[in-house]
Coordinates of C-alpha atoms in Angstrom, one line a residue:
M1 CA 128.1 88.3 111.6
K2 CA 125.9 88.5 108.5
I3 CA 125.6 92.0 107.0
L4 CA 122.7 92.8 104.6
A5 CA 123.6 96.0 102.6
I6 CA 120.6 97.5 100.9
A7 CA 120.8 100.2 98.3
G8 CA 117.4 102.0 98.3
S9 CA 117.6 102.7 94.5
N10 CA 117.0 100.8 91.3
S11 CA 119.6 102.8 89.4
E12 CA 122.3 100.7 87.8
V13 CA 124.9 103.4 88.8
S14 CA 123.5 104.3 92.2
M15 CA 125.8 106.4 94.3
N16 CA 124.0 105.0 97.4
K17 CA 124.8 101.5 96.2
Q18 CA 128.4 102.4 95.9
L19 CA 128.3 103.9 99.5
V20 CA 126.6 100.9 101.1
A21 CA 129.0 98.5 99.3
Y22 CA 132.0 100.4 100.6
A23 CA 130.6 100.7 104.1
S24 CA 130.1 96.9 104.2
T25 CA 133.8 96.4 103.6
L26 CA 134.6 98.1 106.9
F27 CA 133.2 95.3 109.0
E28 CA 135.7 92.7 110.2
N29 CA 134.9 89.0 109.9
A30 CA 131.5 89.5 108.3
E31 CA 129.6 87.8 105.6
V32 CA 128.2 90.5 103.4
E33 CA 125.4 90.5 100.9
V34 CA 124.8 93.7 98.9
V35 CA 121.2 93.8 97.7
D36 CA 120.1 95.3 94.5
L37 CA 116.4 96.3 94.4
N38 CA 115.9 95.4 90.8
P39 CA 115.2 91.7 91.4
F40 CA 112.5 92.8 93.9
E41 CA 110.5 94.9 91.4
M42 CA 106.8 94.3 91.9
P43 CA 103.6 96.0 90.7
I44 CA 102.9 99.3 92.5
Y45 CA 101.2 98.5 95.8
K46 CA 97.4 98.8 95.6
H47 CA 95.0 97.3 98.2
E48 CA 92.8 95.8 95.5
R49 CA 95.9 94.1 94.0
E50 CA 96.8 92.7 97.4
L51 CA 93.2 91.3 97.9
A52 CA 93.2 89.8 94.4
G53 CA 96.6 88.1 94.4
G54 CA 98.1 88.4 97.9
V55 CA 101.6 89.7 98.7
P56 CA 104.1 88.9 95.9
Q57 CA 106.8 86.4 96.4
E58 CA 109.5 89.1 95.9
A59 CA 108.3 90.8 99.1
H60 CA 108.6 87.5 101.0
D61 CA 112.1 87.0 99.5
F62 CA 113.2 90.5 100.6
A63 CA 111.8 89.9 104.1
S64 CA 113.7 86.6 104.3
K65 CA 116.9 88.4 103.6
I66 CA 116.2 90.9 106.4
D67 CA 115.4 88.0 108.8
G68 CA 118.7 86.3 107.9
A69 CA 120.8 89.4 108.8
N70 CA 122.5 90.4 112.0
V71 CA 123.1 94.0 110.8
L72 CA 121.4 96.1 108.2
L73 CA 123.2 98.8 106.2
V74 CA 120.6 100.8 104.4
A75 CA 121.6 103.6 102.0
L76 CA 118.6 105.5 100.7
A77 CA 118.5 107.6 97.6
E78 CA 116.7 110.8 98.1
H79 CA 114.0 111.7 95.5
N80 CA 112.2 115.0 96.2
G81 CA 113.2 114.8 99.9
T82 CA 112.1 111.2 100.6
Y83 CA 112.6 107.6 99.4
S84 CA 112.9 106.5 95.8
T85 CA 109.7 105.0 94.4
A86 CA 111.5 101.7 93.9
F87 CA 112.4 101.4 97.6
K88 CA 109.0 102.7 98.8
N89 CA 107.2 100.0 96.8
V90 CA 109.3 97.2 98.2
F91 CA 108.8 98.7 101.7
D92 CA 105.1 98.9 101.2
W93 CA 104.7 95.3 100.0
V94 CA 106.9 93.9 102.8
S95 CA 104.8 95.9 105.3
R96 CA 101.7 93.9 104.2
I97 CA 103.2 90.5 105.2
K98 CA 101.0 89.2 108.0
D99 CA 102.5 89.1 111.5
R100 CA 105.8 90.8 110.8
T101 CA 107.4 94.2 111.0
V102 CA 109.4 95.3 108.0
W103 CA 112.8 95.6 109.7
N104 CA 112.3 92.9 112.4
E105 CA 114.3 95.0 115.0
V106 CA 117.6 94.1 113.2
P107 CA 120.2 96.8 114.2
M108 CA 120.6 99.2 111.4
L109 CA 123.0 101.8 110.1
L110 CA 121.0 104.2 107.9
M111 CA 122.9 106.1 105.3
S112 CA 122.5 108.4 102.4
T113 CA 124.6 110.4 99.9
S114 CA 123.9 112.9 97.2
P115 CA 125.7 115.2 94.9
G116 CA 124.6 118.2 97.0
G117 CA 125.6 119.6 100.3
R118 CA 122.7 118.0 102.3
G119 CA 123.9 114.5 101.6
G120 CA 120.3 113.0 101.6
A121 CA 119.4 114.7 104.9
G122 CA 115.7 114.8 103.9
V123 CA 115.4 111.0 103.3
L124 CA 117.5 110.3 106.5
E125 CA 115.1 112.4 108.5
A126 CA 112.0 110.7 107.0
A127 CA 113.4 107.2 107.4
S128 CA 114.7 107.8 111.0
K129 CA 111.2 108.9 112.0
R130 CA 109.2 106.3 110.0
F131 CA 111.3 103.1 110.3
P132 CA 110.9 102.6 114.1
F133 CA 107.1 102.2 113.5
H134 CA 108.0 99.3 111.3
G135 CA 110.5 97.5 113.5
G136 CA 113.4 99.6 112.5
N137 CA 116.2 99.6 115.1
V138 CA 118.2 102.6 113.7
V139 CA 121.4 102.6 115.8
E140 CA 123.2 105.3 113.7
T141 CA 122.8 107.5 110.7
F142 CA 125.5 108.6 108.3
S143 CA 125.3 111.3 105.6
L144 CA 127.9 111.8 102.8
P145 CA 127.4 115.2 101.2
F146 CA 129.0 116.1 97.8
F147 CA 129.3 112.5 96.7
N148 CA 131.3 113.4 93.6
D149 CA 133.9 115.3 95.7
N150 CA 134.0 112.9 98.7
F151 CA 133.9 109.5 97.0
D152 CA 136.7 108.0 94.8
K153 CA 134.7 106.1 92.1
A154 CA 137.8 104.4 90.8
A155 CA 138.9 103.1 94.2
Q156 CA 135.2 102.6 95.3
K157 CA 135.7 104.3 98.7
I158 CA 135.2 107.5 100.5
S159 CA 138.1 109.9 99.9
N160 CA 137.4 112.4 102.7
E161 CA 139.3 111.2 105.7
E162 CA 137.0 113.0 108.2
K163 CA 134.0 111.2 106.7
I164 CA 135.8 107.9 106.6
N165 CA 136.6 108.2 110.3
E166 CA 133.1 109.2 111.1
L167 CA 131.7 106.2 109.3
K168 CA 134.2 103.8 110.9
E169 CA 133.2 105.0 114.4
K170 CA 129.5 104.4 113.6
I171 CA 130.3 100.9 112.3
K172 CA 132.3 100.2 115.4
K173 CA 129.2 101.1 117.5
I174 CA 126.8 98.9 115.5
A175 CA 129.3 96.0 115.4
A176 CA 129.7 96.2 119.2
I177 CA 125.9 96.1 119.7
E178 CA 125.7 93.0 117.4
T179 CA 128.6 91.3 119.4
I180 CA 126.7 91.9 122.6
L181 CA 123.5 90.5 121.1
E182 CA 125.3 87.4 120.0
K183 CA 126.3 86.5 123.5

């Protein structure tokens, strides 16, 4: 099973990147690639820019990574209740690739964390509603509130046992779906 773990932030110290990297370690017998958005930085999407130069190679490269995965782990940073600009721009460019959906129906665990008590609830709600229109097969969602209290940065893992168990159950569900699809 190939896991593509995407952190929807361009921050070098992204808490969502830490969360998605940890979540990816909970899959057994999986090949994991954790994707940093920084190599996929492109000019801000503009229709005239697309007409003049087409879809940038970085968007095609990102789409290829999605297409090569059996499971997507997507941890979105919440900026003002929705996606980070860096993530939204990659999403916008990939959506412009002819004859494809962004997520290509790959089973997805959608996650978010934040320093506050809502744990990225706004971005999870926005993405859960929007992604299915773009080929998103959102199987489960997971929110980790109070990141600084519930994530051990030194050990790079969730420290709250209840949240660890919740995440493990959701990973079991998505892994079982992928196993069924492989047969």
